[in-house]
Short mmCIF file of C-alpha atoms in Angstrom, two decimals:
data_model
loop_
_atom_site.label_atom_id
_atom_site.label_comp_id
_atom_site.label_asym_id
_atom_site.label_seq_id
_atom_site.Cartn_x
_atom_site.Cartn_y
_atom_site.Cartn_z
CA MET A 1 81.17 68.21 95.01
CA ILE A 2 84.12 69.98 94.06
CA ALA A 3 86.34 68.85 91.09
CA GLU A 4 89.80 68.47 91.32
CA LEU A 5 92.07 71.18 90.88
CA ALA A 6 92.80 71.63 87.18
CA GLU A 7 94.92 74.21 84.95
CA LEU A 8 92.77 76.61 83.43
CA ASN A 9 92.56 78.18 79.80
CA GLN A 10 91.17 80.55 77.28
CA TYR A 11 87.70 78.58 77.41
CA ASP A 12 87.53 79.26 81.08
CA ILE A 13 87.94 83.24 80.53
CA PRO A 14 84.10 83.86 81.04
CA GLY A 15 83.94 81.54 84.14
CA LEU A 16 87.15 83.70 85.55
CA ILE A 17 85.58 86.72 85.00
CA ASP A 18 82.19 85.72 86.70
CA LEU A 19 84.22 84.54 89.54
CA SER A 20 86.08 87.67 89.78
CA ALA A 21 83.10 89.56 89.74
CA SER A 22 81.51 87.60 92.76
CA VAL A 23 84.14 88.93 94.91
CA GLY A 24 83.78 92.71 93.91
CA TRP A 25 86.69 92.59 91.52
CA ASP A 26 86.86 93.86 87.88
CA TYR A 27 88.84 91.92 85.81
CA ASP A 28 87.90 91.73 82.20
CA GLU A 29 88.57 89.40 79.19
CA ASN A 30 91.54 91.37 78.36
CA GLU A 31 93.24 91.42 81.74
CA VAL A 32 92.36 87.40 82.05
CA ARG A 33 93.93 86.77 78.51
CA THR A 34 97.09 88.43 79.64
CA LEU A 35 97.37 86.33 82.68
CA LEU A 36 97.05 83.42 80.74
CA GLU A 37 99.11 84.40 77.96
CA SER A 38 102.23 85.60 80.27
CA GLY A 39 101.90 82.64 83.19
CA ARG A 40 99.76 79.73 84.14
CA VAL A 41 96.17 79.73 85.87
CA PHE A 42 94.52 76.92 88.09
CA GLY A 43 91.16 76.41 89.56
CA HIS A 44 88.48 74.32 91.16
CA LYS A 45 85.18 73.44 89.38
CA ASN A 46 82.01 72.35 90.85
CA SER A 47 80.18 69.33 89.40
CA ALA A 48 78.21 71.67 87.02
CA GLY A 49 81.43 72.91 85.66
CA ARG A 50 81.31 76.26 87.25
CA ILE A 51 85.08 77.82 88.47
CA VAL A 52 84.55 78.33 91.99
CA SER A 53 88.66 79.29 92.92
CA SER A 54 91.35 80.49 91.05
CA SER A 55 95.11 81.58 91.42
CA ALA A 56 97.45 82.66 88.65
CA ILE A 57 101.40 82.86 88.65
CA ILE A 58 103.42 84.87 86.39
CA PRO A 59 106.93 83.63 86.13
CA TYR A 60 109.57 86.26 85.43
CA ASP A 61 112.52 85.43 83.21
CA THR A 62 114.93 84.13 85.83
CA LYS A 63 114.42 84.52 89.83
CA LEU A 64 111.24 85.83 90.50
CA ALA A 65 107.48 85.20 90.11
CA SER A 66 104.18 86.64 90.86
CA ILE A 67 101.02 85.37 92.13
CA GLY A 68 97.74 86.94 91.70
CA MET A 69 93.85 86.61 91.15
CA VAL A 70 93.68 84.40 94.15
CA ILE A 71 89.99 83.82 94.42
CA VAL A 72 87.61 81.58 96.34
CA HIS A 73 83.54 82.04 95.94
CA GLU A 74 81.97 82.90 98.93
CA GLU A 75 79.77 79.50 99.13
CA PHE A 76 83.01 77.44 98.77
CA ARG A 77 85.47 78.83 101.61
CA GLY A 78 86.91 77.14 104.46
CA LEU A 79 87.57 74.01 102.32
CA GLY A 80 91.24 74.84 101.77
CA LEU A 81 90.66 75.48 97.89
CA ALA A 82 93.07 78.74 97.98
CA MET A 83 95.93 76.90 99.44
CA GLU A 84 95.85 74.30 97.36
CA ALA A 85 95.66 76.27 94.28
CA VAL A 86 98.07 78.77 95.52
CA ARG A 87 100.63 75.62 96.48
CA LYS A 88 99.86 74.20 92.84
CA CYS A 89 101.23 77.71 91.14
CA ALA A 90 104.16 77.91 93.68
CA GLY A 91 104.66 74.09 92.40
CA SER A 92 104.69 74.95 88.73
CA ILE A 93 107.96 76.87 89.03
CA THR A 94 111.53 75.74 89.65
CA ALA A 95 112.39 75.82 93.48
CA ASP A 96 115.08 78.58 93.53
CA MET A 97 112.68 80.97 92.27
CA ALA A 98 111.33 83.62 94.97
CA VAL A 99 107.74 83.95 94.81
CA MET A 100 106.09 87.50 95.48
CA LEU A 101 102.13 88.10 96.08
CA ILE A 102 100.37 91.11 97.34
CA ALA A 103 97.88 90.33 100.34
CA THR A 104 94.67 91.28 100.69
CA LYS A 105 93.75 91.30 104.42
CA GLU A 106 91.55 88.19 104.49
CA GLY A 107 94.39 86.65 102.57
CA LYS A 108 97.46 87.22 105.03
CA PRO A 109 96.86 84.76 107.69
CA LEU A 110 96.61 82.09 105.03
CA TYR A 111 99.76 83.19 103.29
CA GLU A 112 101.91 83.30 106.45
CA LYS A 113 100.89 79.44 107.25
CA MET A 114 102.30 78.94 103.74
CA GLY A 115 105.69 80.43 104.66
CA PHE A 116 105.18 83.81 102.80
CA THR A 117 106.63 86.78 104.81
CA ALA A 118 105.58 90.46 104.64
CA VAL A 119 108.58 92.38 103.39
CA ASP A 120 106.99 95.67 102.03
CA TYR A 121 103.69 97.37 101.12
CA ILE A 122 102.08 99.27 98.06
CA SER A 123 99.75 102.21 98.21
CA LYS A 124 96.81 101.59 96.28
CA PHE A 125 95.36 105.21 94.88
CA LEU A 126 92.16 105.49 93.14
CA CYS A 127 90.88 109.17 91.37
CA ASP A 128 87.59 109.92 90.31
CA LYS A 129 88.41 112.91 88.40
CA PHE A 130 92.08 113.59 87.60
CA VAL A 131 93.59 117.46 87.98
CA PRO A 132 96.40 117.79 85.87
CA GLU A 133 99.35 120.20 86.80
CA ASN A 134 99.97 120.99 83.10
CA LEU A 135 103.77 119.87 83.80
CA GLN A 136 106.22 120.44 80.70
CA ASP A 137 108.79 118.24 79.49
CA HIS A 138 111.80 119.22 81.41
CA ASP A 139 115.26 119.75 80.34
CA GLY A 140 116.85 117.06 78.20
CA VAL A 141 113.62 114.74 78.83
CA PHE A 142 111.14 113.70 76.11
CA ILE A 143 108.36 111.67 75.89
CA GLU A 144 107.26 109.73 73.05
CA ASP A 145 105.26 107.09 72.27
CA PHE A 146 106.72 103.49 72.68
CA LYS A 147 107.81 101.36 69.12
CA GLN A 148 108.82 98.11 68.76
CA SER A 149 112.55 98.93 68.42
CA ASP A 150 112.26 100.20 71.88
CA LEU A 151 111.21 96.67 73.41
CA ALA A 152 114.77 95.17 73.99
CA LYS A 153 115.76 98.43 76.07
CA LEU A 154 112.56 98.92 77.87
CA VAL A 155 112.69 95.26 78.93
CA ASP A 156 116.12 95.87 80.44
CA LEU A 157 115.07 98.96 82.48
CA ASP A 158 111.84 97.30 83.64
CA GLY A 159 114.33 94.64 84.90
CA THR A 160 116.48 96.73 86.99
CA ALA A 161 113.68 98.32 88.33
CA VAL A 162 111.53 95.21 89.25
CA GLY A 163 114.45 93.01 90.15
CA ASP A 164 114.16 90.56 87.22
CA LYS A 165 113.26 90.62 83.59
CA ARG A 166 110.02 89.98 82.79
CA SER A 167 110.18 89.94 78.93
CA VAL A 168 106.90 87.77 77.91
CA PHE A 169 104.86 89.75 80.14
CA LEU A 170 105.88 93.04 79.22
CA ARG A 171 105.47 92.28 75.60
CA ASN A 172 101.75 90.98 76.19
CA ARG A 173 100.88 94.20 78.76
CA ILE A 174 102.50 96.39 75.78
CA SER A 175 99.95 94.50 73.34
CA GLN A 176 96.74 95.15 75.92
CA SER A 177 97.85 98.85 76.76
CA LYS A 178 95.86 101.95 75.80
CA GLN A 179 99.15 103.75 75.93
CA CYS A 180 102.70 103.14 76.30
CA LEU A 181 105.00 106.10 76.58
CA VAL A 182 108.99 106.00 76.84
CA VAL A 183 111.33 108.91 78.38
CA LYS A 184 114.24 109.69 76.37
CA ASN A 185 117.35 111.83 77.27
CA ASN A 186 118.84 113.91 74.72
CA LYS A 187 121.04 111.23 73.62
CA GLY A 188 117.80 109.43 72.75
CA GLU A 189 118.63 106.67 75.46
CA ILE A 190 115.41 105.56 77.05
CA ILE A 191 115.56 106.29 80.90
CA GLY A 192 111.85 105.67 81.77
CA TYR A 193 108.71 104.25 80.59
CA GLY A 194 104.89 104.12 81.44
CA LEU A 195 101.90 102.34 80.47
CA SER A 196 98.17 102.93 80.83
CA ILE A 197 95.50 99.91 80.75
CA GLN A 198 91.75 100.44 80.41
CA GLY A 199 89.87 98.23 82.76
CA PRO A 200 86.17 97.96 83.14
CA VAL A 201 86.14 100.59 85.69
CA ASN A 202 89.58 102.18 86.07
CA LEU A 203 92.45 103.14 83.68
CA ILE A 204 95.28 101.68 85.41
CA LEU A 205 98.57 103.66 85.31
CA GLY A 206 101.41 101.36 85.76
CA PRO A 207 104.11 99.83 85.40
CA ILE A 208 106.17 103.19 85.85
CA ALA A 209 109.93 103.28 86.21
CA ALA A 210 111.79 106.95 85.89
CA PRO A 211 114.96 108.28 87.31
CA ASP A 212 112.86 110.83 89.66
CA SER A 213 109.93 111.85 90.85
CA GLU A 214 109.46 114.58 88.60
CA THR A 215 110.12 112.32 85.72
CA ALA A 216 107.28 109.86 86.99
CA ALA A 217 105.01 112.55 87.61
CA LEU A 218 105.31 113.80 84.05
CA ILE A 219 104.63 110.25 82.77
CA VAL A 220 101.34 110.08 84.89
CA GLU A 221 100.26 113.41 83.52
CA ASN A 222 100.60 112.16 79.90
CA LEU A 223 98.99 108.97 80.46
CA ALA A 224 96.17 110.55 82.27
CA LEU A 225 95.87 114.03 80.37
CA HIS A 226 92.72 113.50 78.37
CA HIS A 227 91.01 110.72 80.33
CA LYS A 228 87.68 111.27 81.81
CA GLY A 229 86.70 108.58 83.76
CA LYS A 230 88.24 106.98 87.07
CA LEU A 231 92.18 106.33 87.50
CA ARG A 232 94.10 103.62 89.72
CA ILE A 233 97.91 103.42 90.45
CA ASP A 234 99.82 101.26 92.73
CA VAL A 235 102.84 102.71 94.28
CA PRO A 236 105.83 101.29 96.32
CA LYS A 237 106.32 102.60 99.68
CA GLY A 238 108.84 105.73 100.07
CA ARG A 239 107.64 107.58 97.23
CA THR A 240 106.76 110.46 99.19
CA ASP A 241 107.14 113.13 96.47
CA PHE A 242 105.53 111.29 93.99
CA MET A 243 102.53 110.51 96.23
CA SER A 244 102.10 114.22 97.15
CA TYR A 245 102.06 114.75 93.32
CA LEU A 246 99.26 112.30 93.29
CA ASP A 247 97.14 113.73 96.23
CA ARG A 248 97.23 117.44 94.46
CA CYS A 249 95.90 115.61 91.28
CA GLY A 250 92.64 114.11 92.90
CA PHE A 251 94.23 110.79 93.92
CA VAL A 252 92.87 109.35 97.35
CA LYS A 253 94.98 106.41 99.22
CA ALA A 254 92.34 103.71 99.19
CA ASN A 255 94.82 100.86 101.40
CA THR A 256 98.24 99.67 101.58
CA PRO A 257 98.47 95.86 101.23
CA PRO A 258 101.23 93.89 102.20
CA VAL A 259 103.91 92.72 99.87
CA MET A 260 104.99 88.85 100.82
CA VAL A 261 107.44 86.55 99.59
CA LYS A 262 108.66 82.99 99.70
CA ASN A 263 111.78 81.33 99.29
CA SER A 264 113.62 84.68 99.81
CA ALA A 265 114.01 86.95 102.79
CA ALA A 266 113.56 90.08 101.02
CA MET A 267 112.49 91.38 97.70
CA PRO A 268 115.15 91.21 94.83
CA GLN A 269 117.68 93.92 94.47
CA ARG A 270 116.04 97.10 92.91
CA ASN A 271 117.85 100.42 91.58
CA ASN A 272 114.89 102.77 92.83
CA SER A 273 113.12 103.70 89.84
CA LEU A 274 110.12 101.97 90.09
CA TYR A 275 107.18 104.36 90.97
CA ALA A 276 104.11 102.21 90.06
CA ILE A 277 103.59 98.65 89.82
CA ALA A 278 101.87 96.91 87.05
CA SER A 279 99.11 95.37 89.21
CA GLN A 280 98.61 93.77 92.40
CA ALA A 281 98.34 90.51 89.99
CA PHE A 282 101.28 91.00 88.17
CA GLY A 283 103.58 92.87 90.27
#
């Protein structure tokens, strides 16, 4: 017996972590908390109160939202739970917002049935041991630790990179981050930034926005330099030079999942400065 679909909250964090582990995903408490604080999470529970499905939505500030953490426990597949949960997410925002998600191979046919169209893809890279190239700051570019006074400018910069501002999410993600770095020019203006998030398995690098691939590589170098464990980065398509750098540093491309959208024919206008997304859930 499956209970009705309900909105989940902080008391459901352990159940969401268990659900994620049941399909081999590595969500931890910090990641689920950021999802809950930045958006809304819906899911089904069985008669024993165990969470058996989930779907999260992160609305950006005006015209775009990202759906992620779409999971159905193996024992409860084929009952339409994922479709119901994703529909609930999409119905929780205004009708004029475009909805974006990054699909698994298994999920793509479901999303197509729901009216999502593949418009892009990302490349997921994993690294067991980072081999730095010992890049130096180049002329007129300085990397510094993020300060709270940088937030408004960082939100603006991220907004032009992603296609919509996401002030609530970024504030929460920076709080969660192991490191948040900003790149400044010799006038002291912020021209790029990057975050690292320590997950249970990987240090996740992203989002990263930069004016060029050399600066993006410099951000990666600074975020990854003293990390001894595994790394992950999700890169938008077309970043050939940047991907070559990642390859030289020990990253291996794991897969290239499609980016799908609904309520829009394409991704929103971006300024070509996005080198790594935050994650497949957050976009």
